[in-house]
mmCIF file of C-alpha atoms in Angstrom:
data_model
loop_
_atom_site.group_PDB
_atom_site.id
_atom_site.type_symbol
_atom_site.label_atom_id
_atom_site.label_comp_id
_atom_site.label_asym_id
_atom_site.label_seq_id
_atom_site.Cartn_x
_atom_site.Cartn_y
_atom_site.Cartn_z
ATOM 1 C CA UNK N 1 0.000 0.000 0.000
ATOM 2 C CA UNK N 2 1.045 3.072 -0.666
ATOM 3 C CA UNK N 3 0.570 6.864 0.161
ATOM 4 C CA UNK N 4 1.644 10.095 2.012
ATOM 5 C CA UNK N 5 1.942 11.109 5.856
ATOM 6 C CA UNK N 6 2.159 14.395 7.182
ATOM 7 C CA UNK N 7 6.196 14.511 8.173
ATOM 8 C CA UNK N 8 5.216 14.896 11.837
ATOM 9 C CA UNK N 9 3.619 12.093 11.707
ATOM 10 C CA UNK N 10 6.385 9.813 10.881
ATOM 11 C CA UNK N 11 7.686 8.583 14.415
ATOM 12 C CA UNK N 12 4.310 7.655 15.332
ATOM 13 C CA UNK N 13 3.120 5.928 12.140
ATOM 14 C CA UNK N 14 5.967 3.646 12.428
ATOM 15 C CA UNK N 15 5.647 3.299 16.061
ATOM 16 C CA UNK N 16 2.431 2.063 15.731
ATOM 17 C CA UNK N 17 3.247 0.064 13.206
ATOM 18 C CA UNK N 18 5.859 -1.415 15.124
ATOM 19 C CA UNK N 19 3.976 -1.986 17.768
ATOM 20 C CA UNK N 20 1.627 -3.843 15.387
ATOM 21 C CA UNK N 21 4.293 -6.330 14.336
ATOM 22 C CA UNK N 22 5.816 -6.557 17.655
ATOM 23 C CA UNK N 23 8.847 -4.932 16.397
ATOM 24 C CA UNK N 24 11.525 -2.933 18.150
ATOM 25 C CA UNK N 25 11.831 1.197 16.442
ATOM 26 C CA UNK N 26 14.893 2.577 15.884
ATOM 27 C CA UNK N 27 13.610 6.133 14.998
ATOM 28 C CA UNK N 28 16.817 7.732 15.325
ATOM 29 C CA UNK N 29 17.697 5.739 11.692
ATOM 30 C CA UNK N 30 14.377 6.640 10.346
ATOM 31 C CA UNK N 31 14.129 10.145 11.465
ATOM 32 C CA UNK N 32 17.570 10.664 9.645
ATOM 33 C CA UNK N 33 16.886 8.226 6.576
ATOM 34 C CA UNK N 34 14.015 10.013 6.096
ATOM 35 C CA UNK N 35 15.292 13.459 6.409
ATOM 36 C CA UNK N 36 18.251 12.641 4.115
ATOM 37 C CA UNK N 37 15.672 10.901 1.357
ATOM 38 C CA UNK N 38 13.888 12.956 -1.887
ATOM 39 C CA UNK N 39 10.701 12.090 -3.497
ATOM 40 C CA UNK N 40 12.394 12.909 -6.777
ATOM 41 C CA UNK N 41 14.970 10.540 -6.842
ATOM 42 C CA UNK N 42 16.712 9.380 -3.867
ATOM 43 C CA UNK N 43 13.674 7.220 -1.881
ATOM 44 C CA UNK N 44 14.922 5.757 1.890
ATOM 45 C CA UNK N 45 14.076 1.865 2.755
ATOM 46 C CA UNK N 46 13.347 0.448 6.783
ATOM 47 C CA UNK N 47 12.517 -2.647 7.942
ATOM 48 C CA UNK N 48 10.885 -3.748 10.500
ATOM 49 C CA UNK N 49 11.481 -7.265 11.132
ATOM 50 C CA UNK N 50 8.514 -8.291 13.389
ATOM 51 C CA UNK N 51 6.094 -11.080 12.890
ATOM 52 C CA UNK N 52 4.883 -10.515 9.803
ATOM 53 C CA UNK N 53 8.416 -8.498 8.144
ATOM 54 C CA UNK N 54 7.020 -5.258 7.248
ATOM 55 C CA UNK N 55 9.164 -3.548 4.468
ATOM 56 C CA UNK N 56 8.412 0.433 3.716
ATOM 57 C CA UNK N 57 10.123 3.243 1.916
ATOM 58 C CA UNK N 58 10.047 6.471 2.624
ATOM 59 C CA UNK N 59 10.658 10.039 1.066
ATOM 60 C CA UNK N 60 10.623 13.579 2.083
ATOM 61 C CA UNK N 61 8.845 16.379 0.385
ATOM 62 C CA UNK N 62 8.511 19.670 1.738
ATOM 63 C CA UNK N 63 6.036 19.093 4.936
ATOM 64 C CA UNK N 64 5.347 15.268 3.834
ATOM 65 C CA UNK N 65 6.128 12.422 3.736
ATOM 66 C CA UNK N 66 5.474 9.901 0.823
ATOM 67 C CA UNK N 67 4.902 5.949 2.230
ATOM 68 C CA UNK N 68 4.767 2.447 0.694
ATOM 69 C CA UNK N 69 4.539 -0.118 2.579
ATOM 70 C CA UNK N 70 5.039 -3.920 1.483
ATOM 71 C CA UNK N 71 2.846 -6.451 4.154
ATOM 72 C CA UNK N 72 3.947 -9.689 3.032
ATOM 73 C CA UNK N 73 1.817 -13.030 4.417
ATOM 74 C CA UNK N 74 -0.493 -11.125 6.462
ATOM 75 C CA UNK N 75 -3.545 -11.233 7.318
ATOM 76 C CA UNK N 76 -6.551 -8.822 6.155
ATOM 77 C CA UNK N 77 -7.091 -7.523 9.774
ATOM 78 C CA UNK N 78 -3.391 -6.637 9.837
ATOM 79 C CA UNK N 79 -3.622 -4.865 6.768
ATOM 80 C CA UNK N 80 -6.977 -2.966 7.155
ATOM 81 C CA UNK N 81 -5.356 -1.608 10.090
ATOM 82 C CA UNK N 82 -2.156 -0.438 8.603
ATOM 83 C CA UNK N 83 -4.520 1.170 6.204
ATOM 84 C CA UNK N 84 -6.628 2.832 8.496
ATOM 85 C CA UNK N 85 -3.676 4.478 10.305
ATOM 86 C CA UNK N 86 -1.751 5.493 7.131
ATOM 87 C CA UNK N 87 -4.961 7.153 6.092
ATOM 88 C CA UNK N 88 -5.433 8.999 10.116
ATOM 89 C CA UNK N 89 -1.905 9.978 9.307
ATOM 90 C CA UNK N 90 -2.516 11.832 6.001
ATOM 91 C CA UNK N 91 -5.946 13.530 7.541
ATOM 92 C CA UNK N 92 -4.462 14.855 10.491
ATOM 93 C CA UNK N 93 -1.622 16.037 12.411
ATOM 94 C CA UNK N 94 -0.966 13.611 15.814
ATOM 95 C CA UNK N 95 1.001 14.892 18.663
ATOM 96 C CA UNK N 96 2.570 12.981 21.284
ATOM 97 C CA UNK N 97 0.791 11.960 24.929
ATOM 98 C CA UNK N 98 0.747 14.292 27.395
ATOM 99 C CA UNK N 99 1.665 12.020 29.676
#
């Protein structure tokens, strides 16, 4: 699947994707992957290697972020969910807990 994220929301998309897949986050390597990436020609890849693997590229624009995500083996729940949050994270702008 494939789409775009506000670039805000890019530590807590693949949080909660992580979280998903029970998969540890480095987001120090995605934050800076990410921020060194283009959408014109120079795309960034992370995996997370959870249970399903869950492969996605990523690349910068100016305040976005453009997504695609590979879910191989999974089930439909799994994937309507990634769905559902990739499409929260293009709609609006999430901010961390308060506490």
């Amino acid at each position: 699947m494939h789409g775009w994220i506000w670039r805000a929301n890019l530590v807590p998309f693949a949080e909660m994707i992580a979280d998903l897949v029970r998969s540890g986050l480095d987001d120090g390597a995605l934050t800076a992957g990410v921020e060194s990436s283009d959408a014109d020609d120079s795309w960034f890849g992370f995996v997370l290697d959870g249970r399903p693997r869950v492969e996605m590229r990523f690349a910068r624009t100016d305040e976005t972020v453009l997504v695609d995500v590979e879910l191989d083996g999974i089930g439909e729940p799994l994937e309507v969910r990634i769905g559902l949050l990739l499409d929260l994270c293009n709609r609006y702008r999430l901010t961390p807990d308060a506490g």
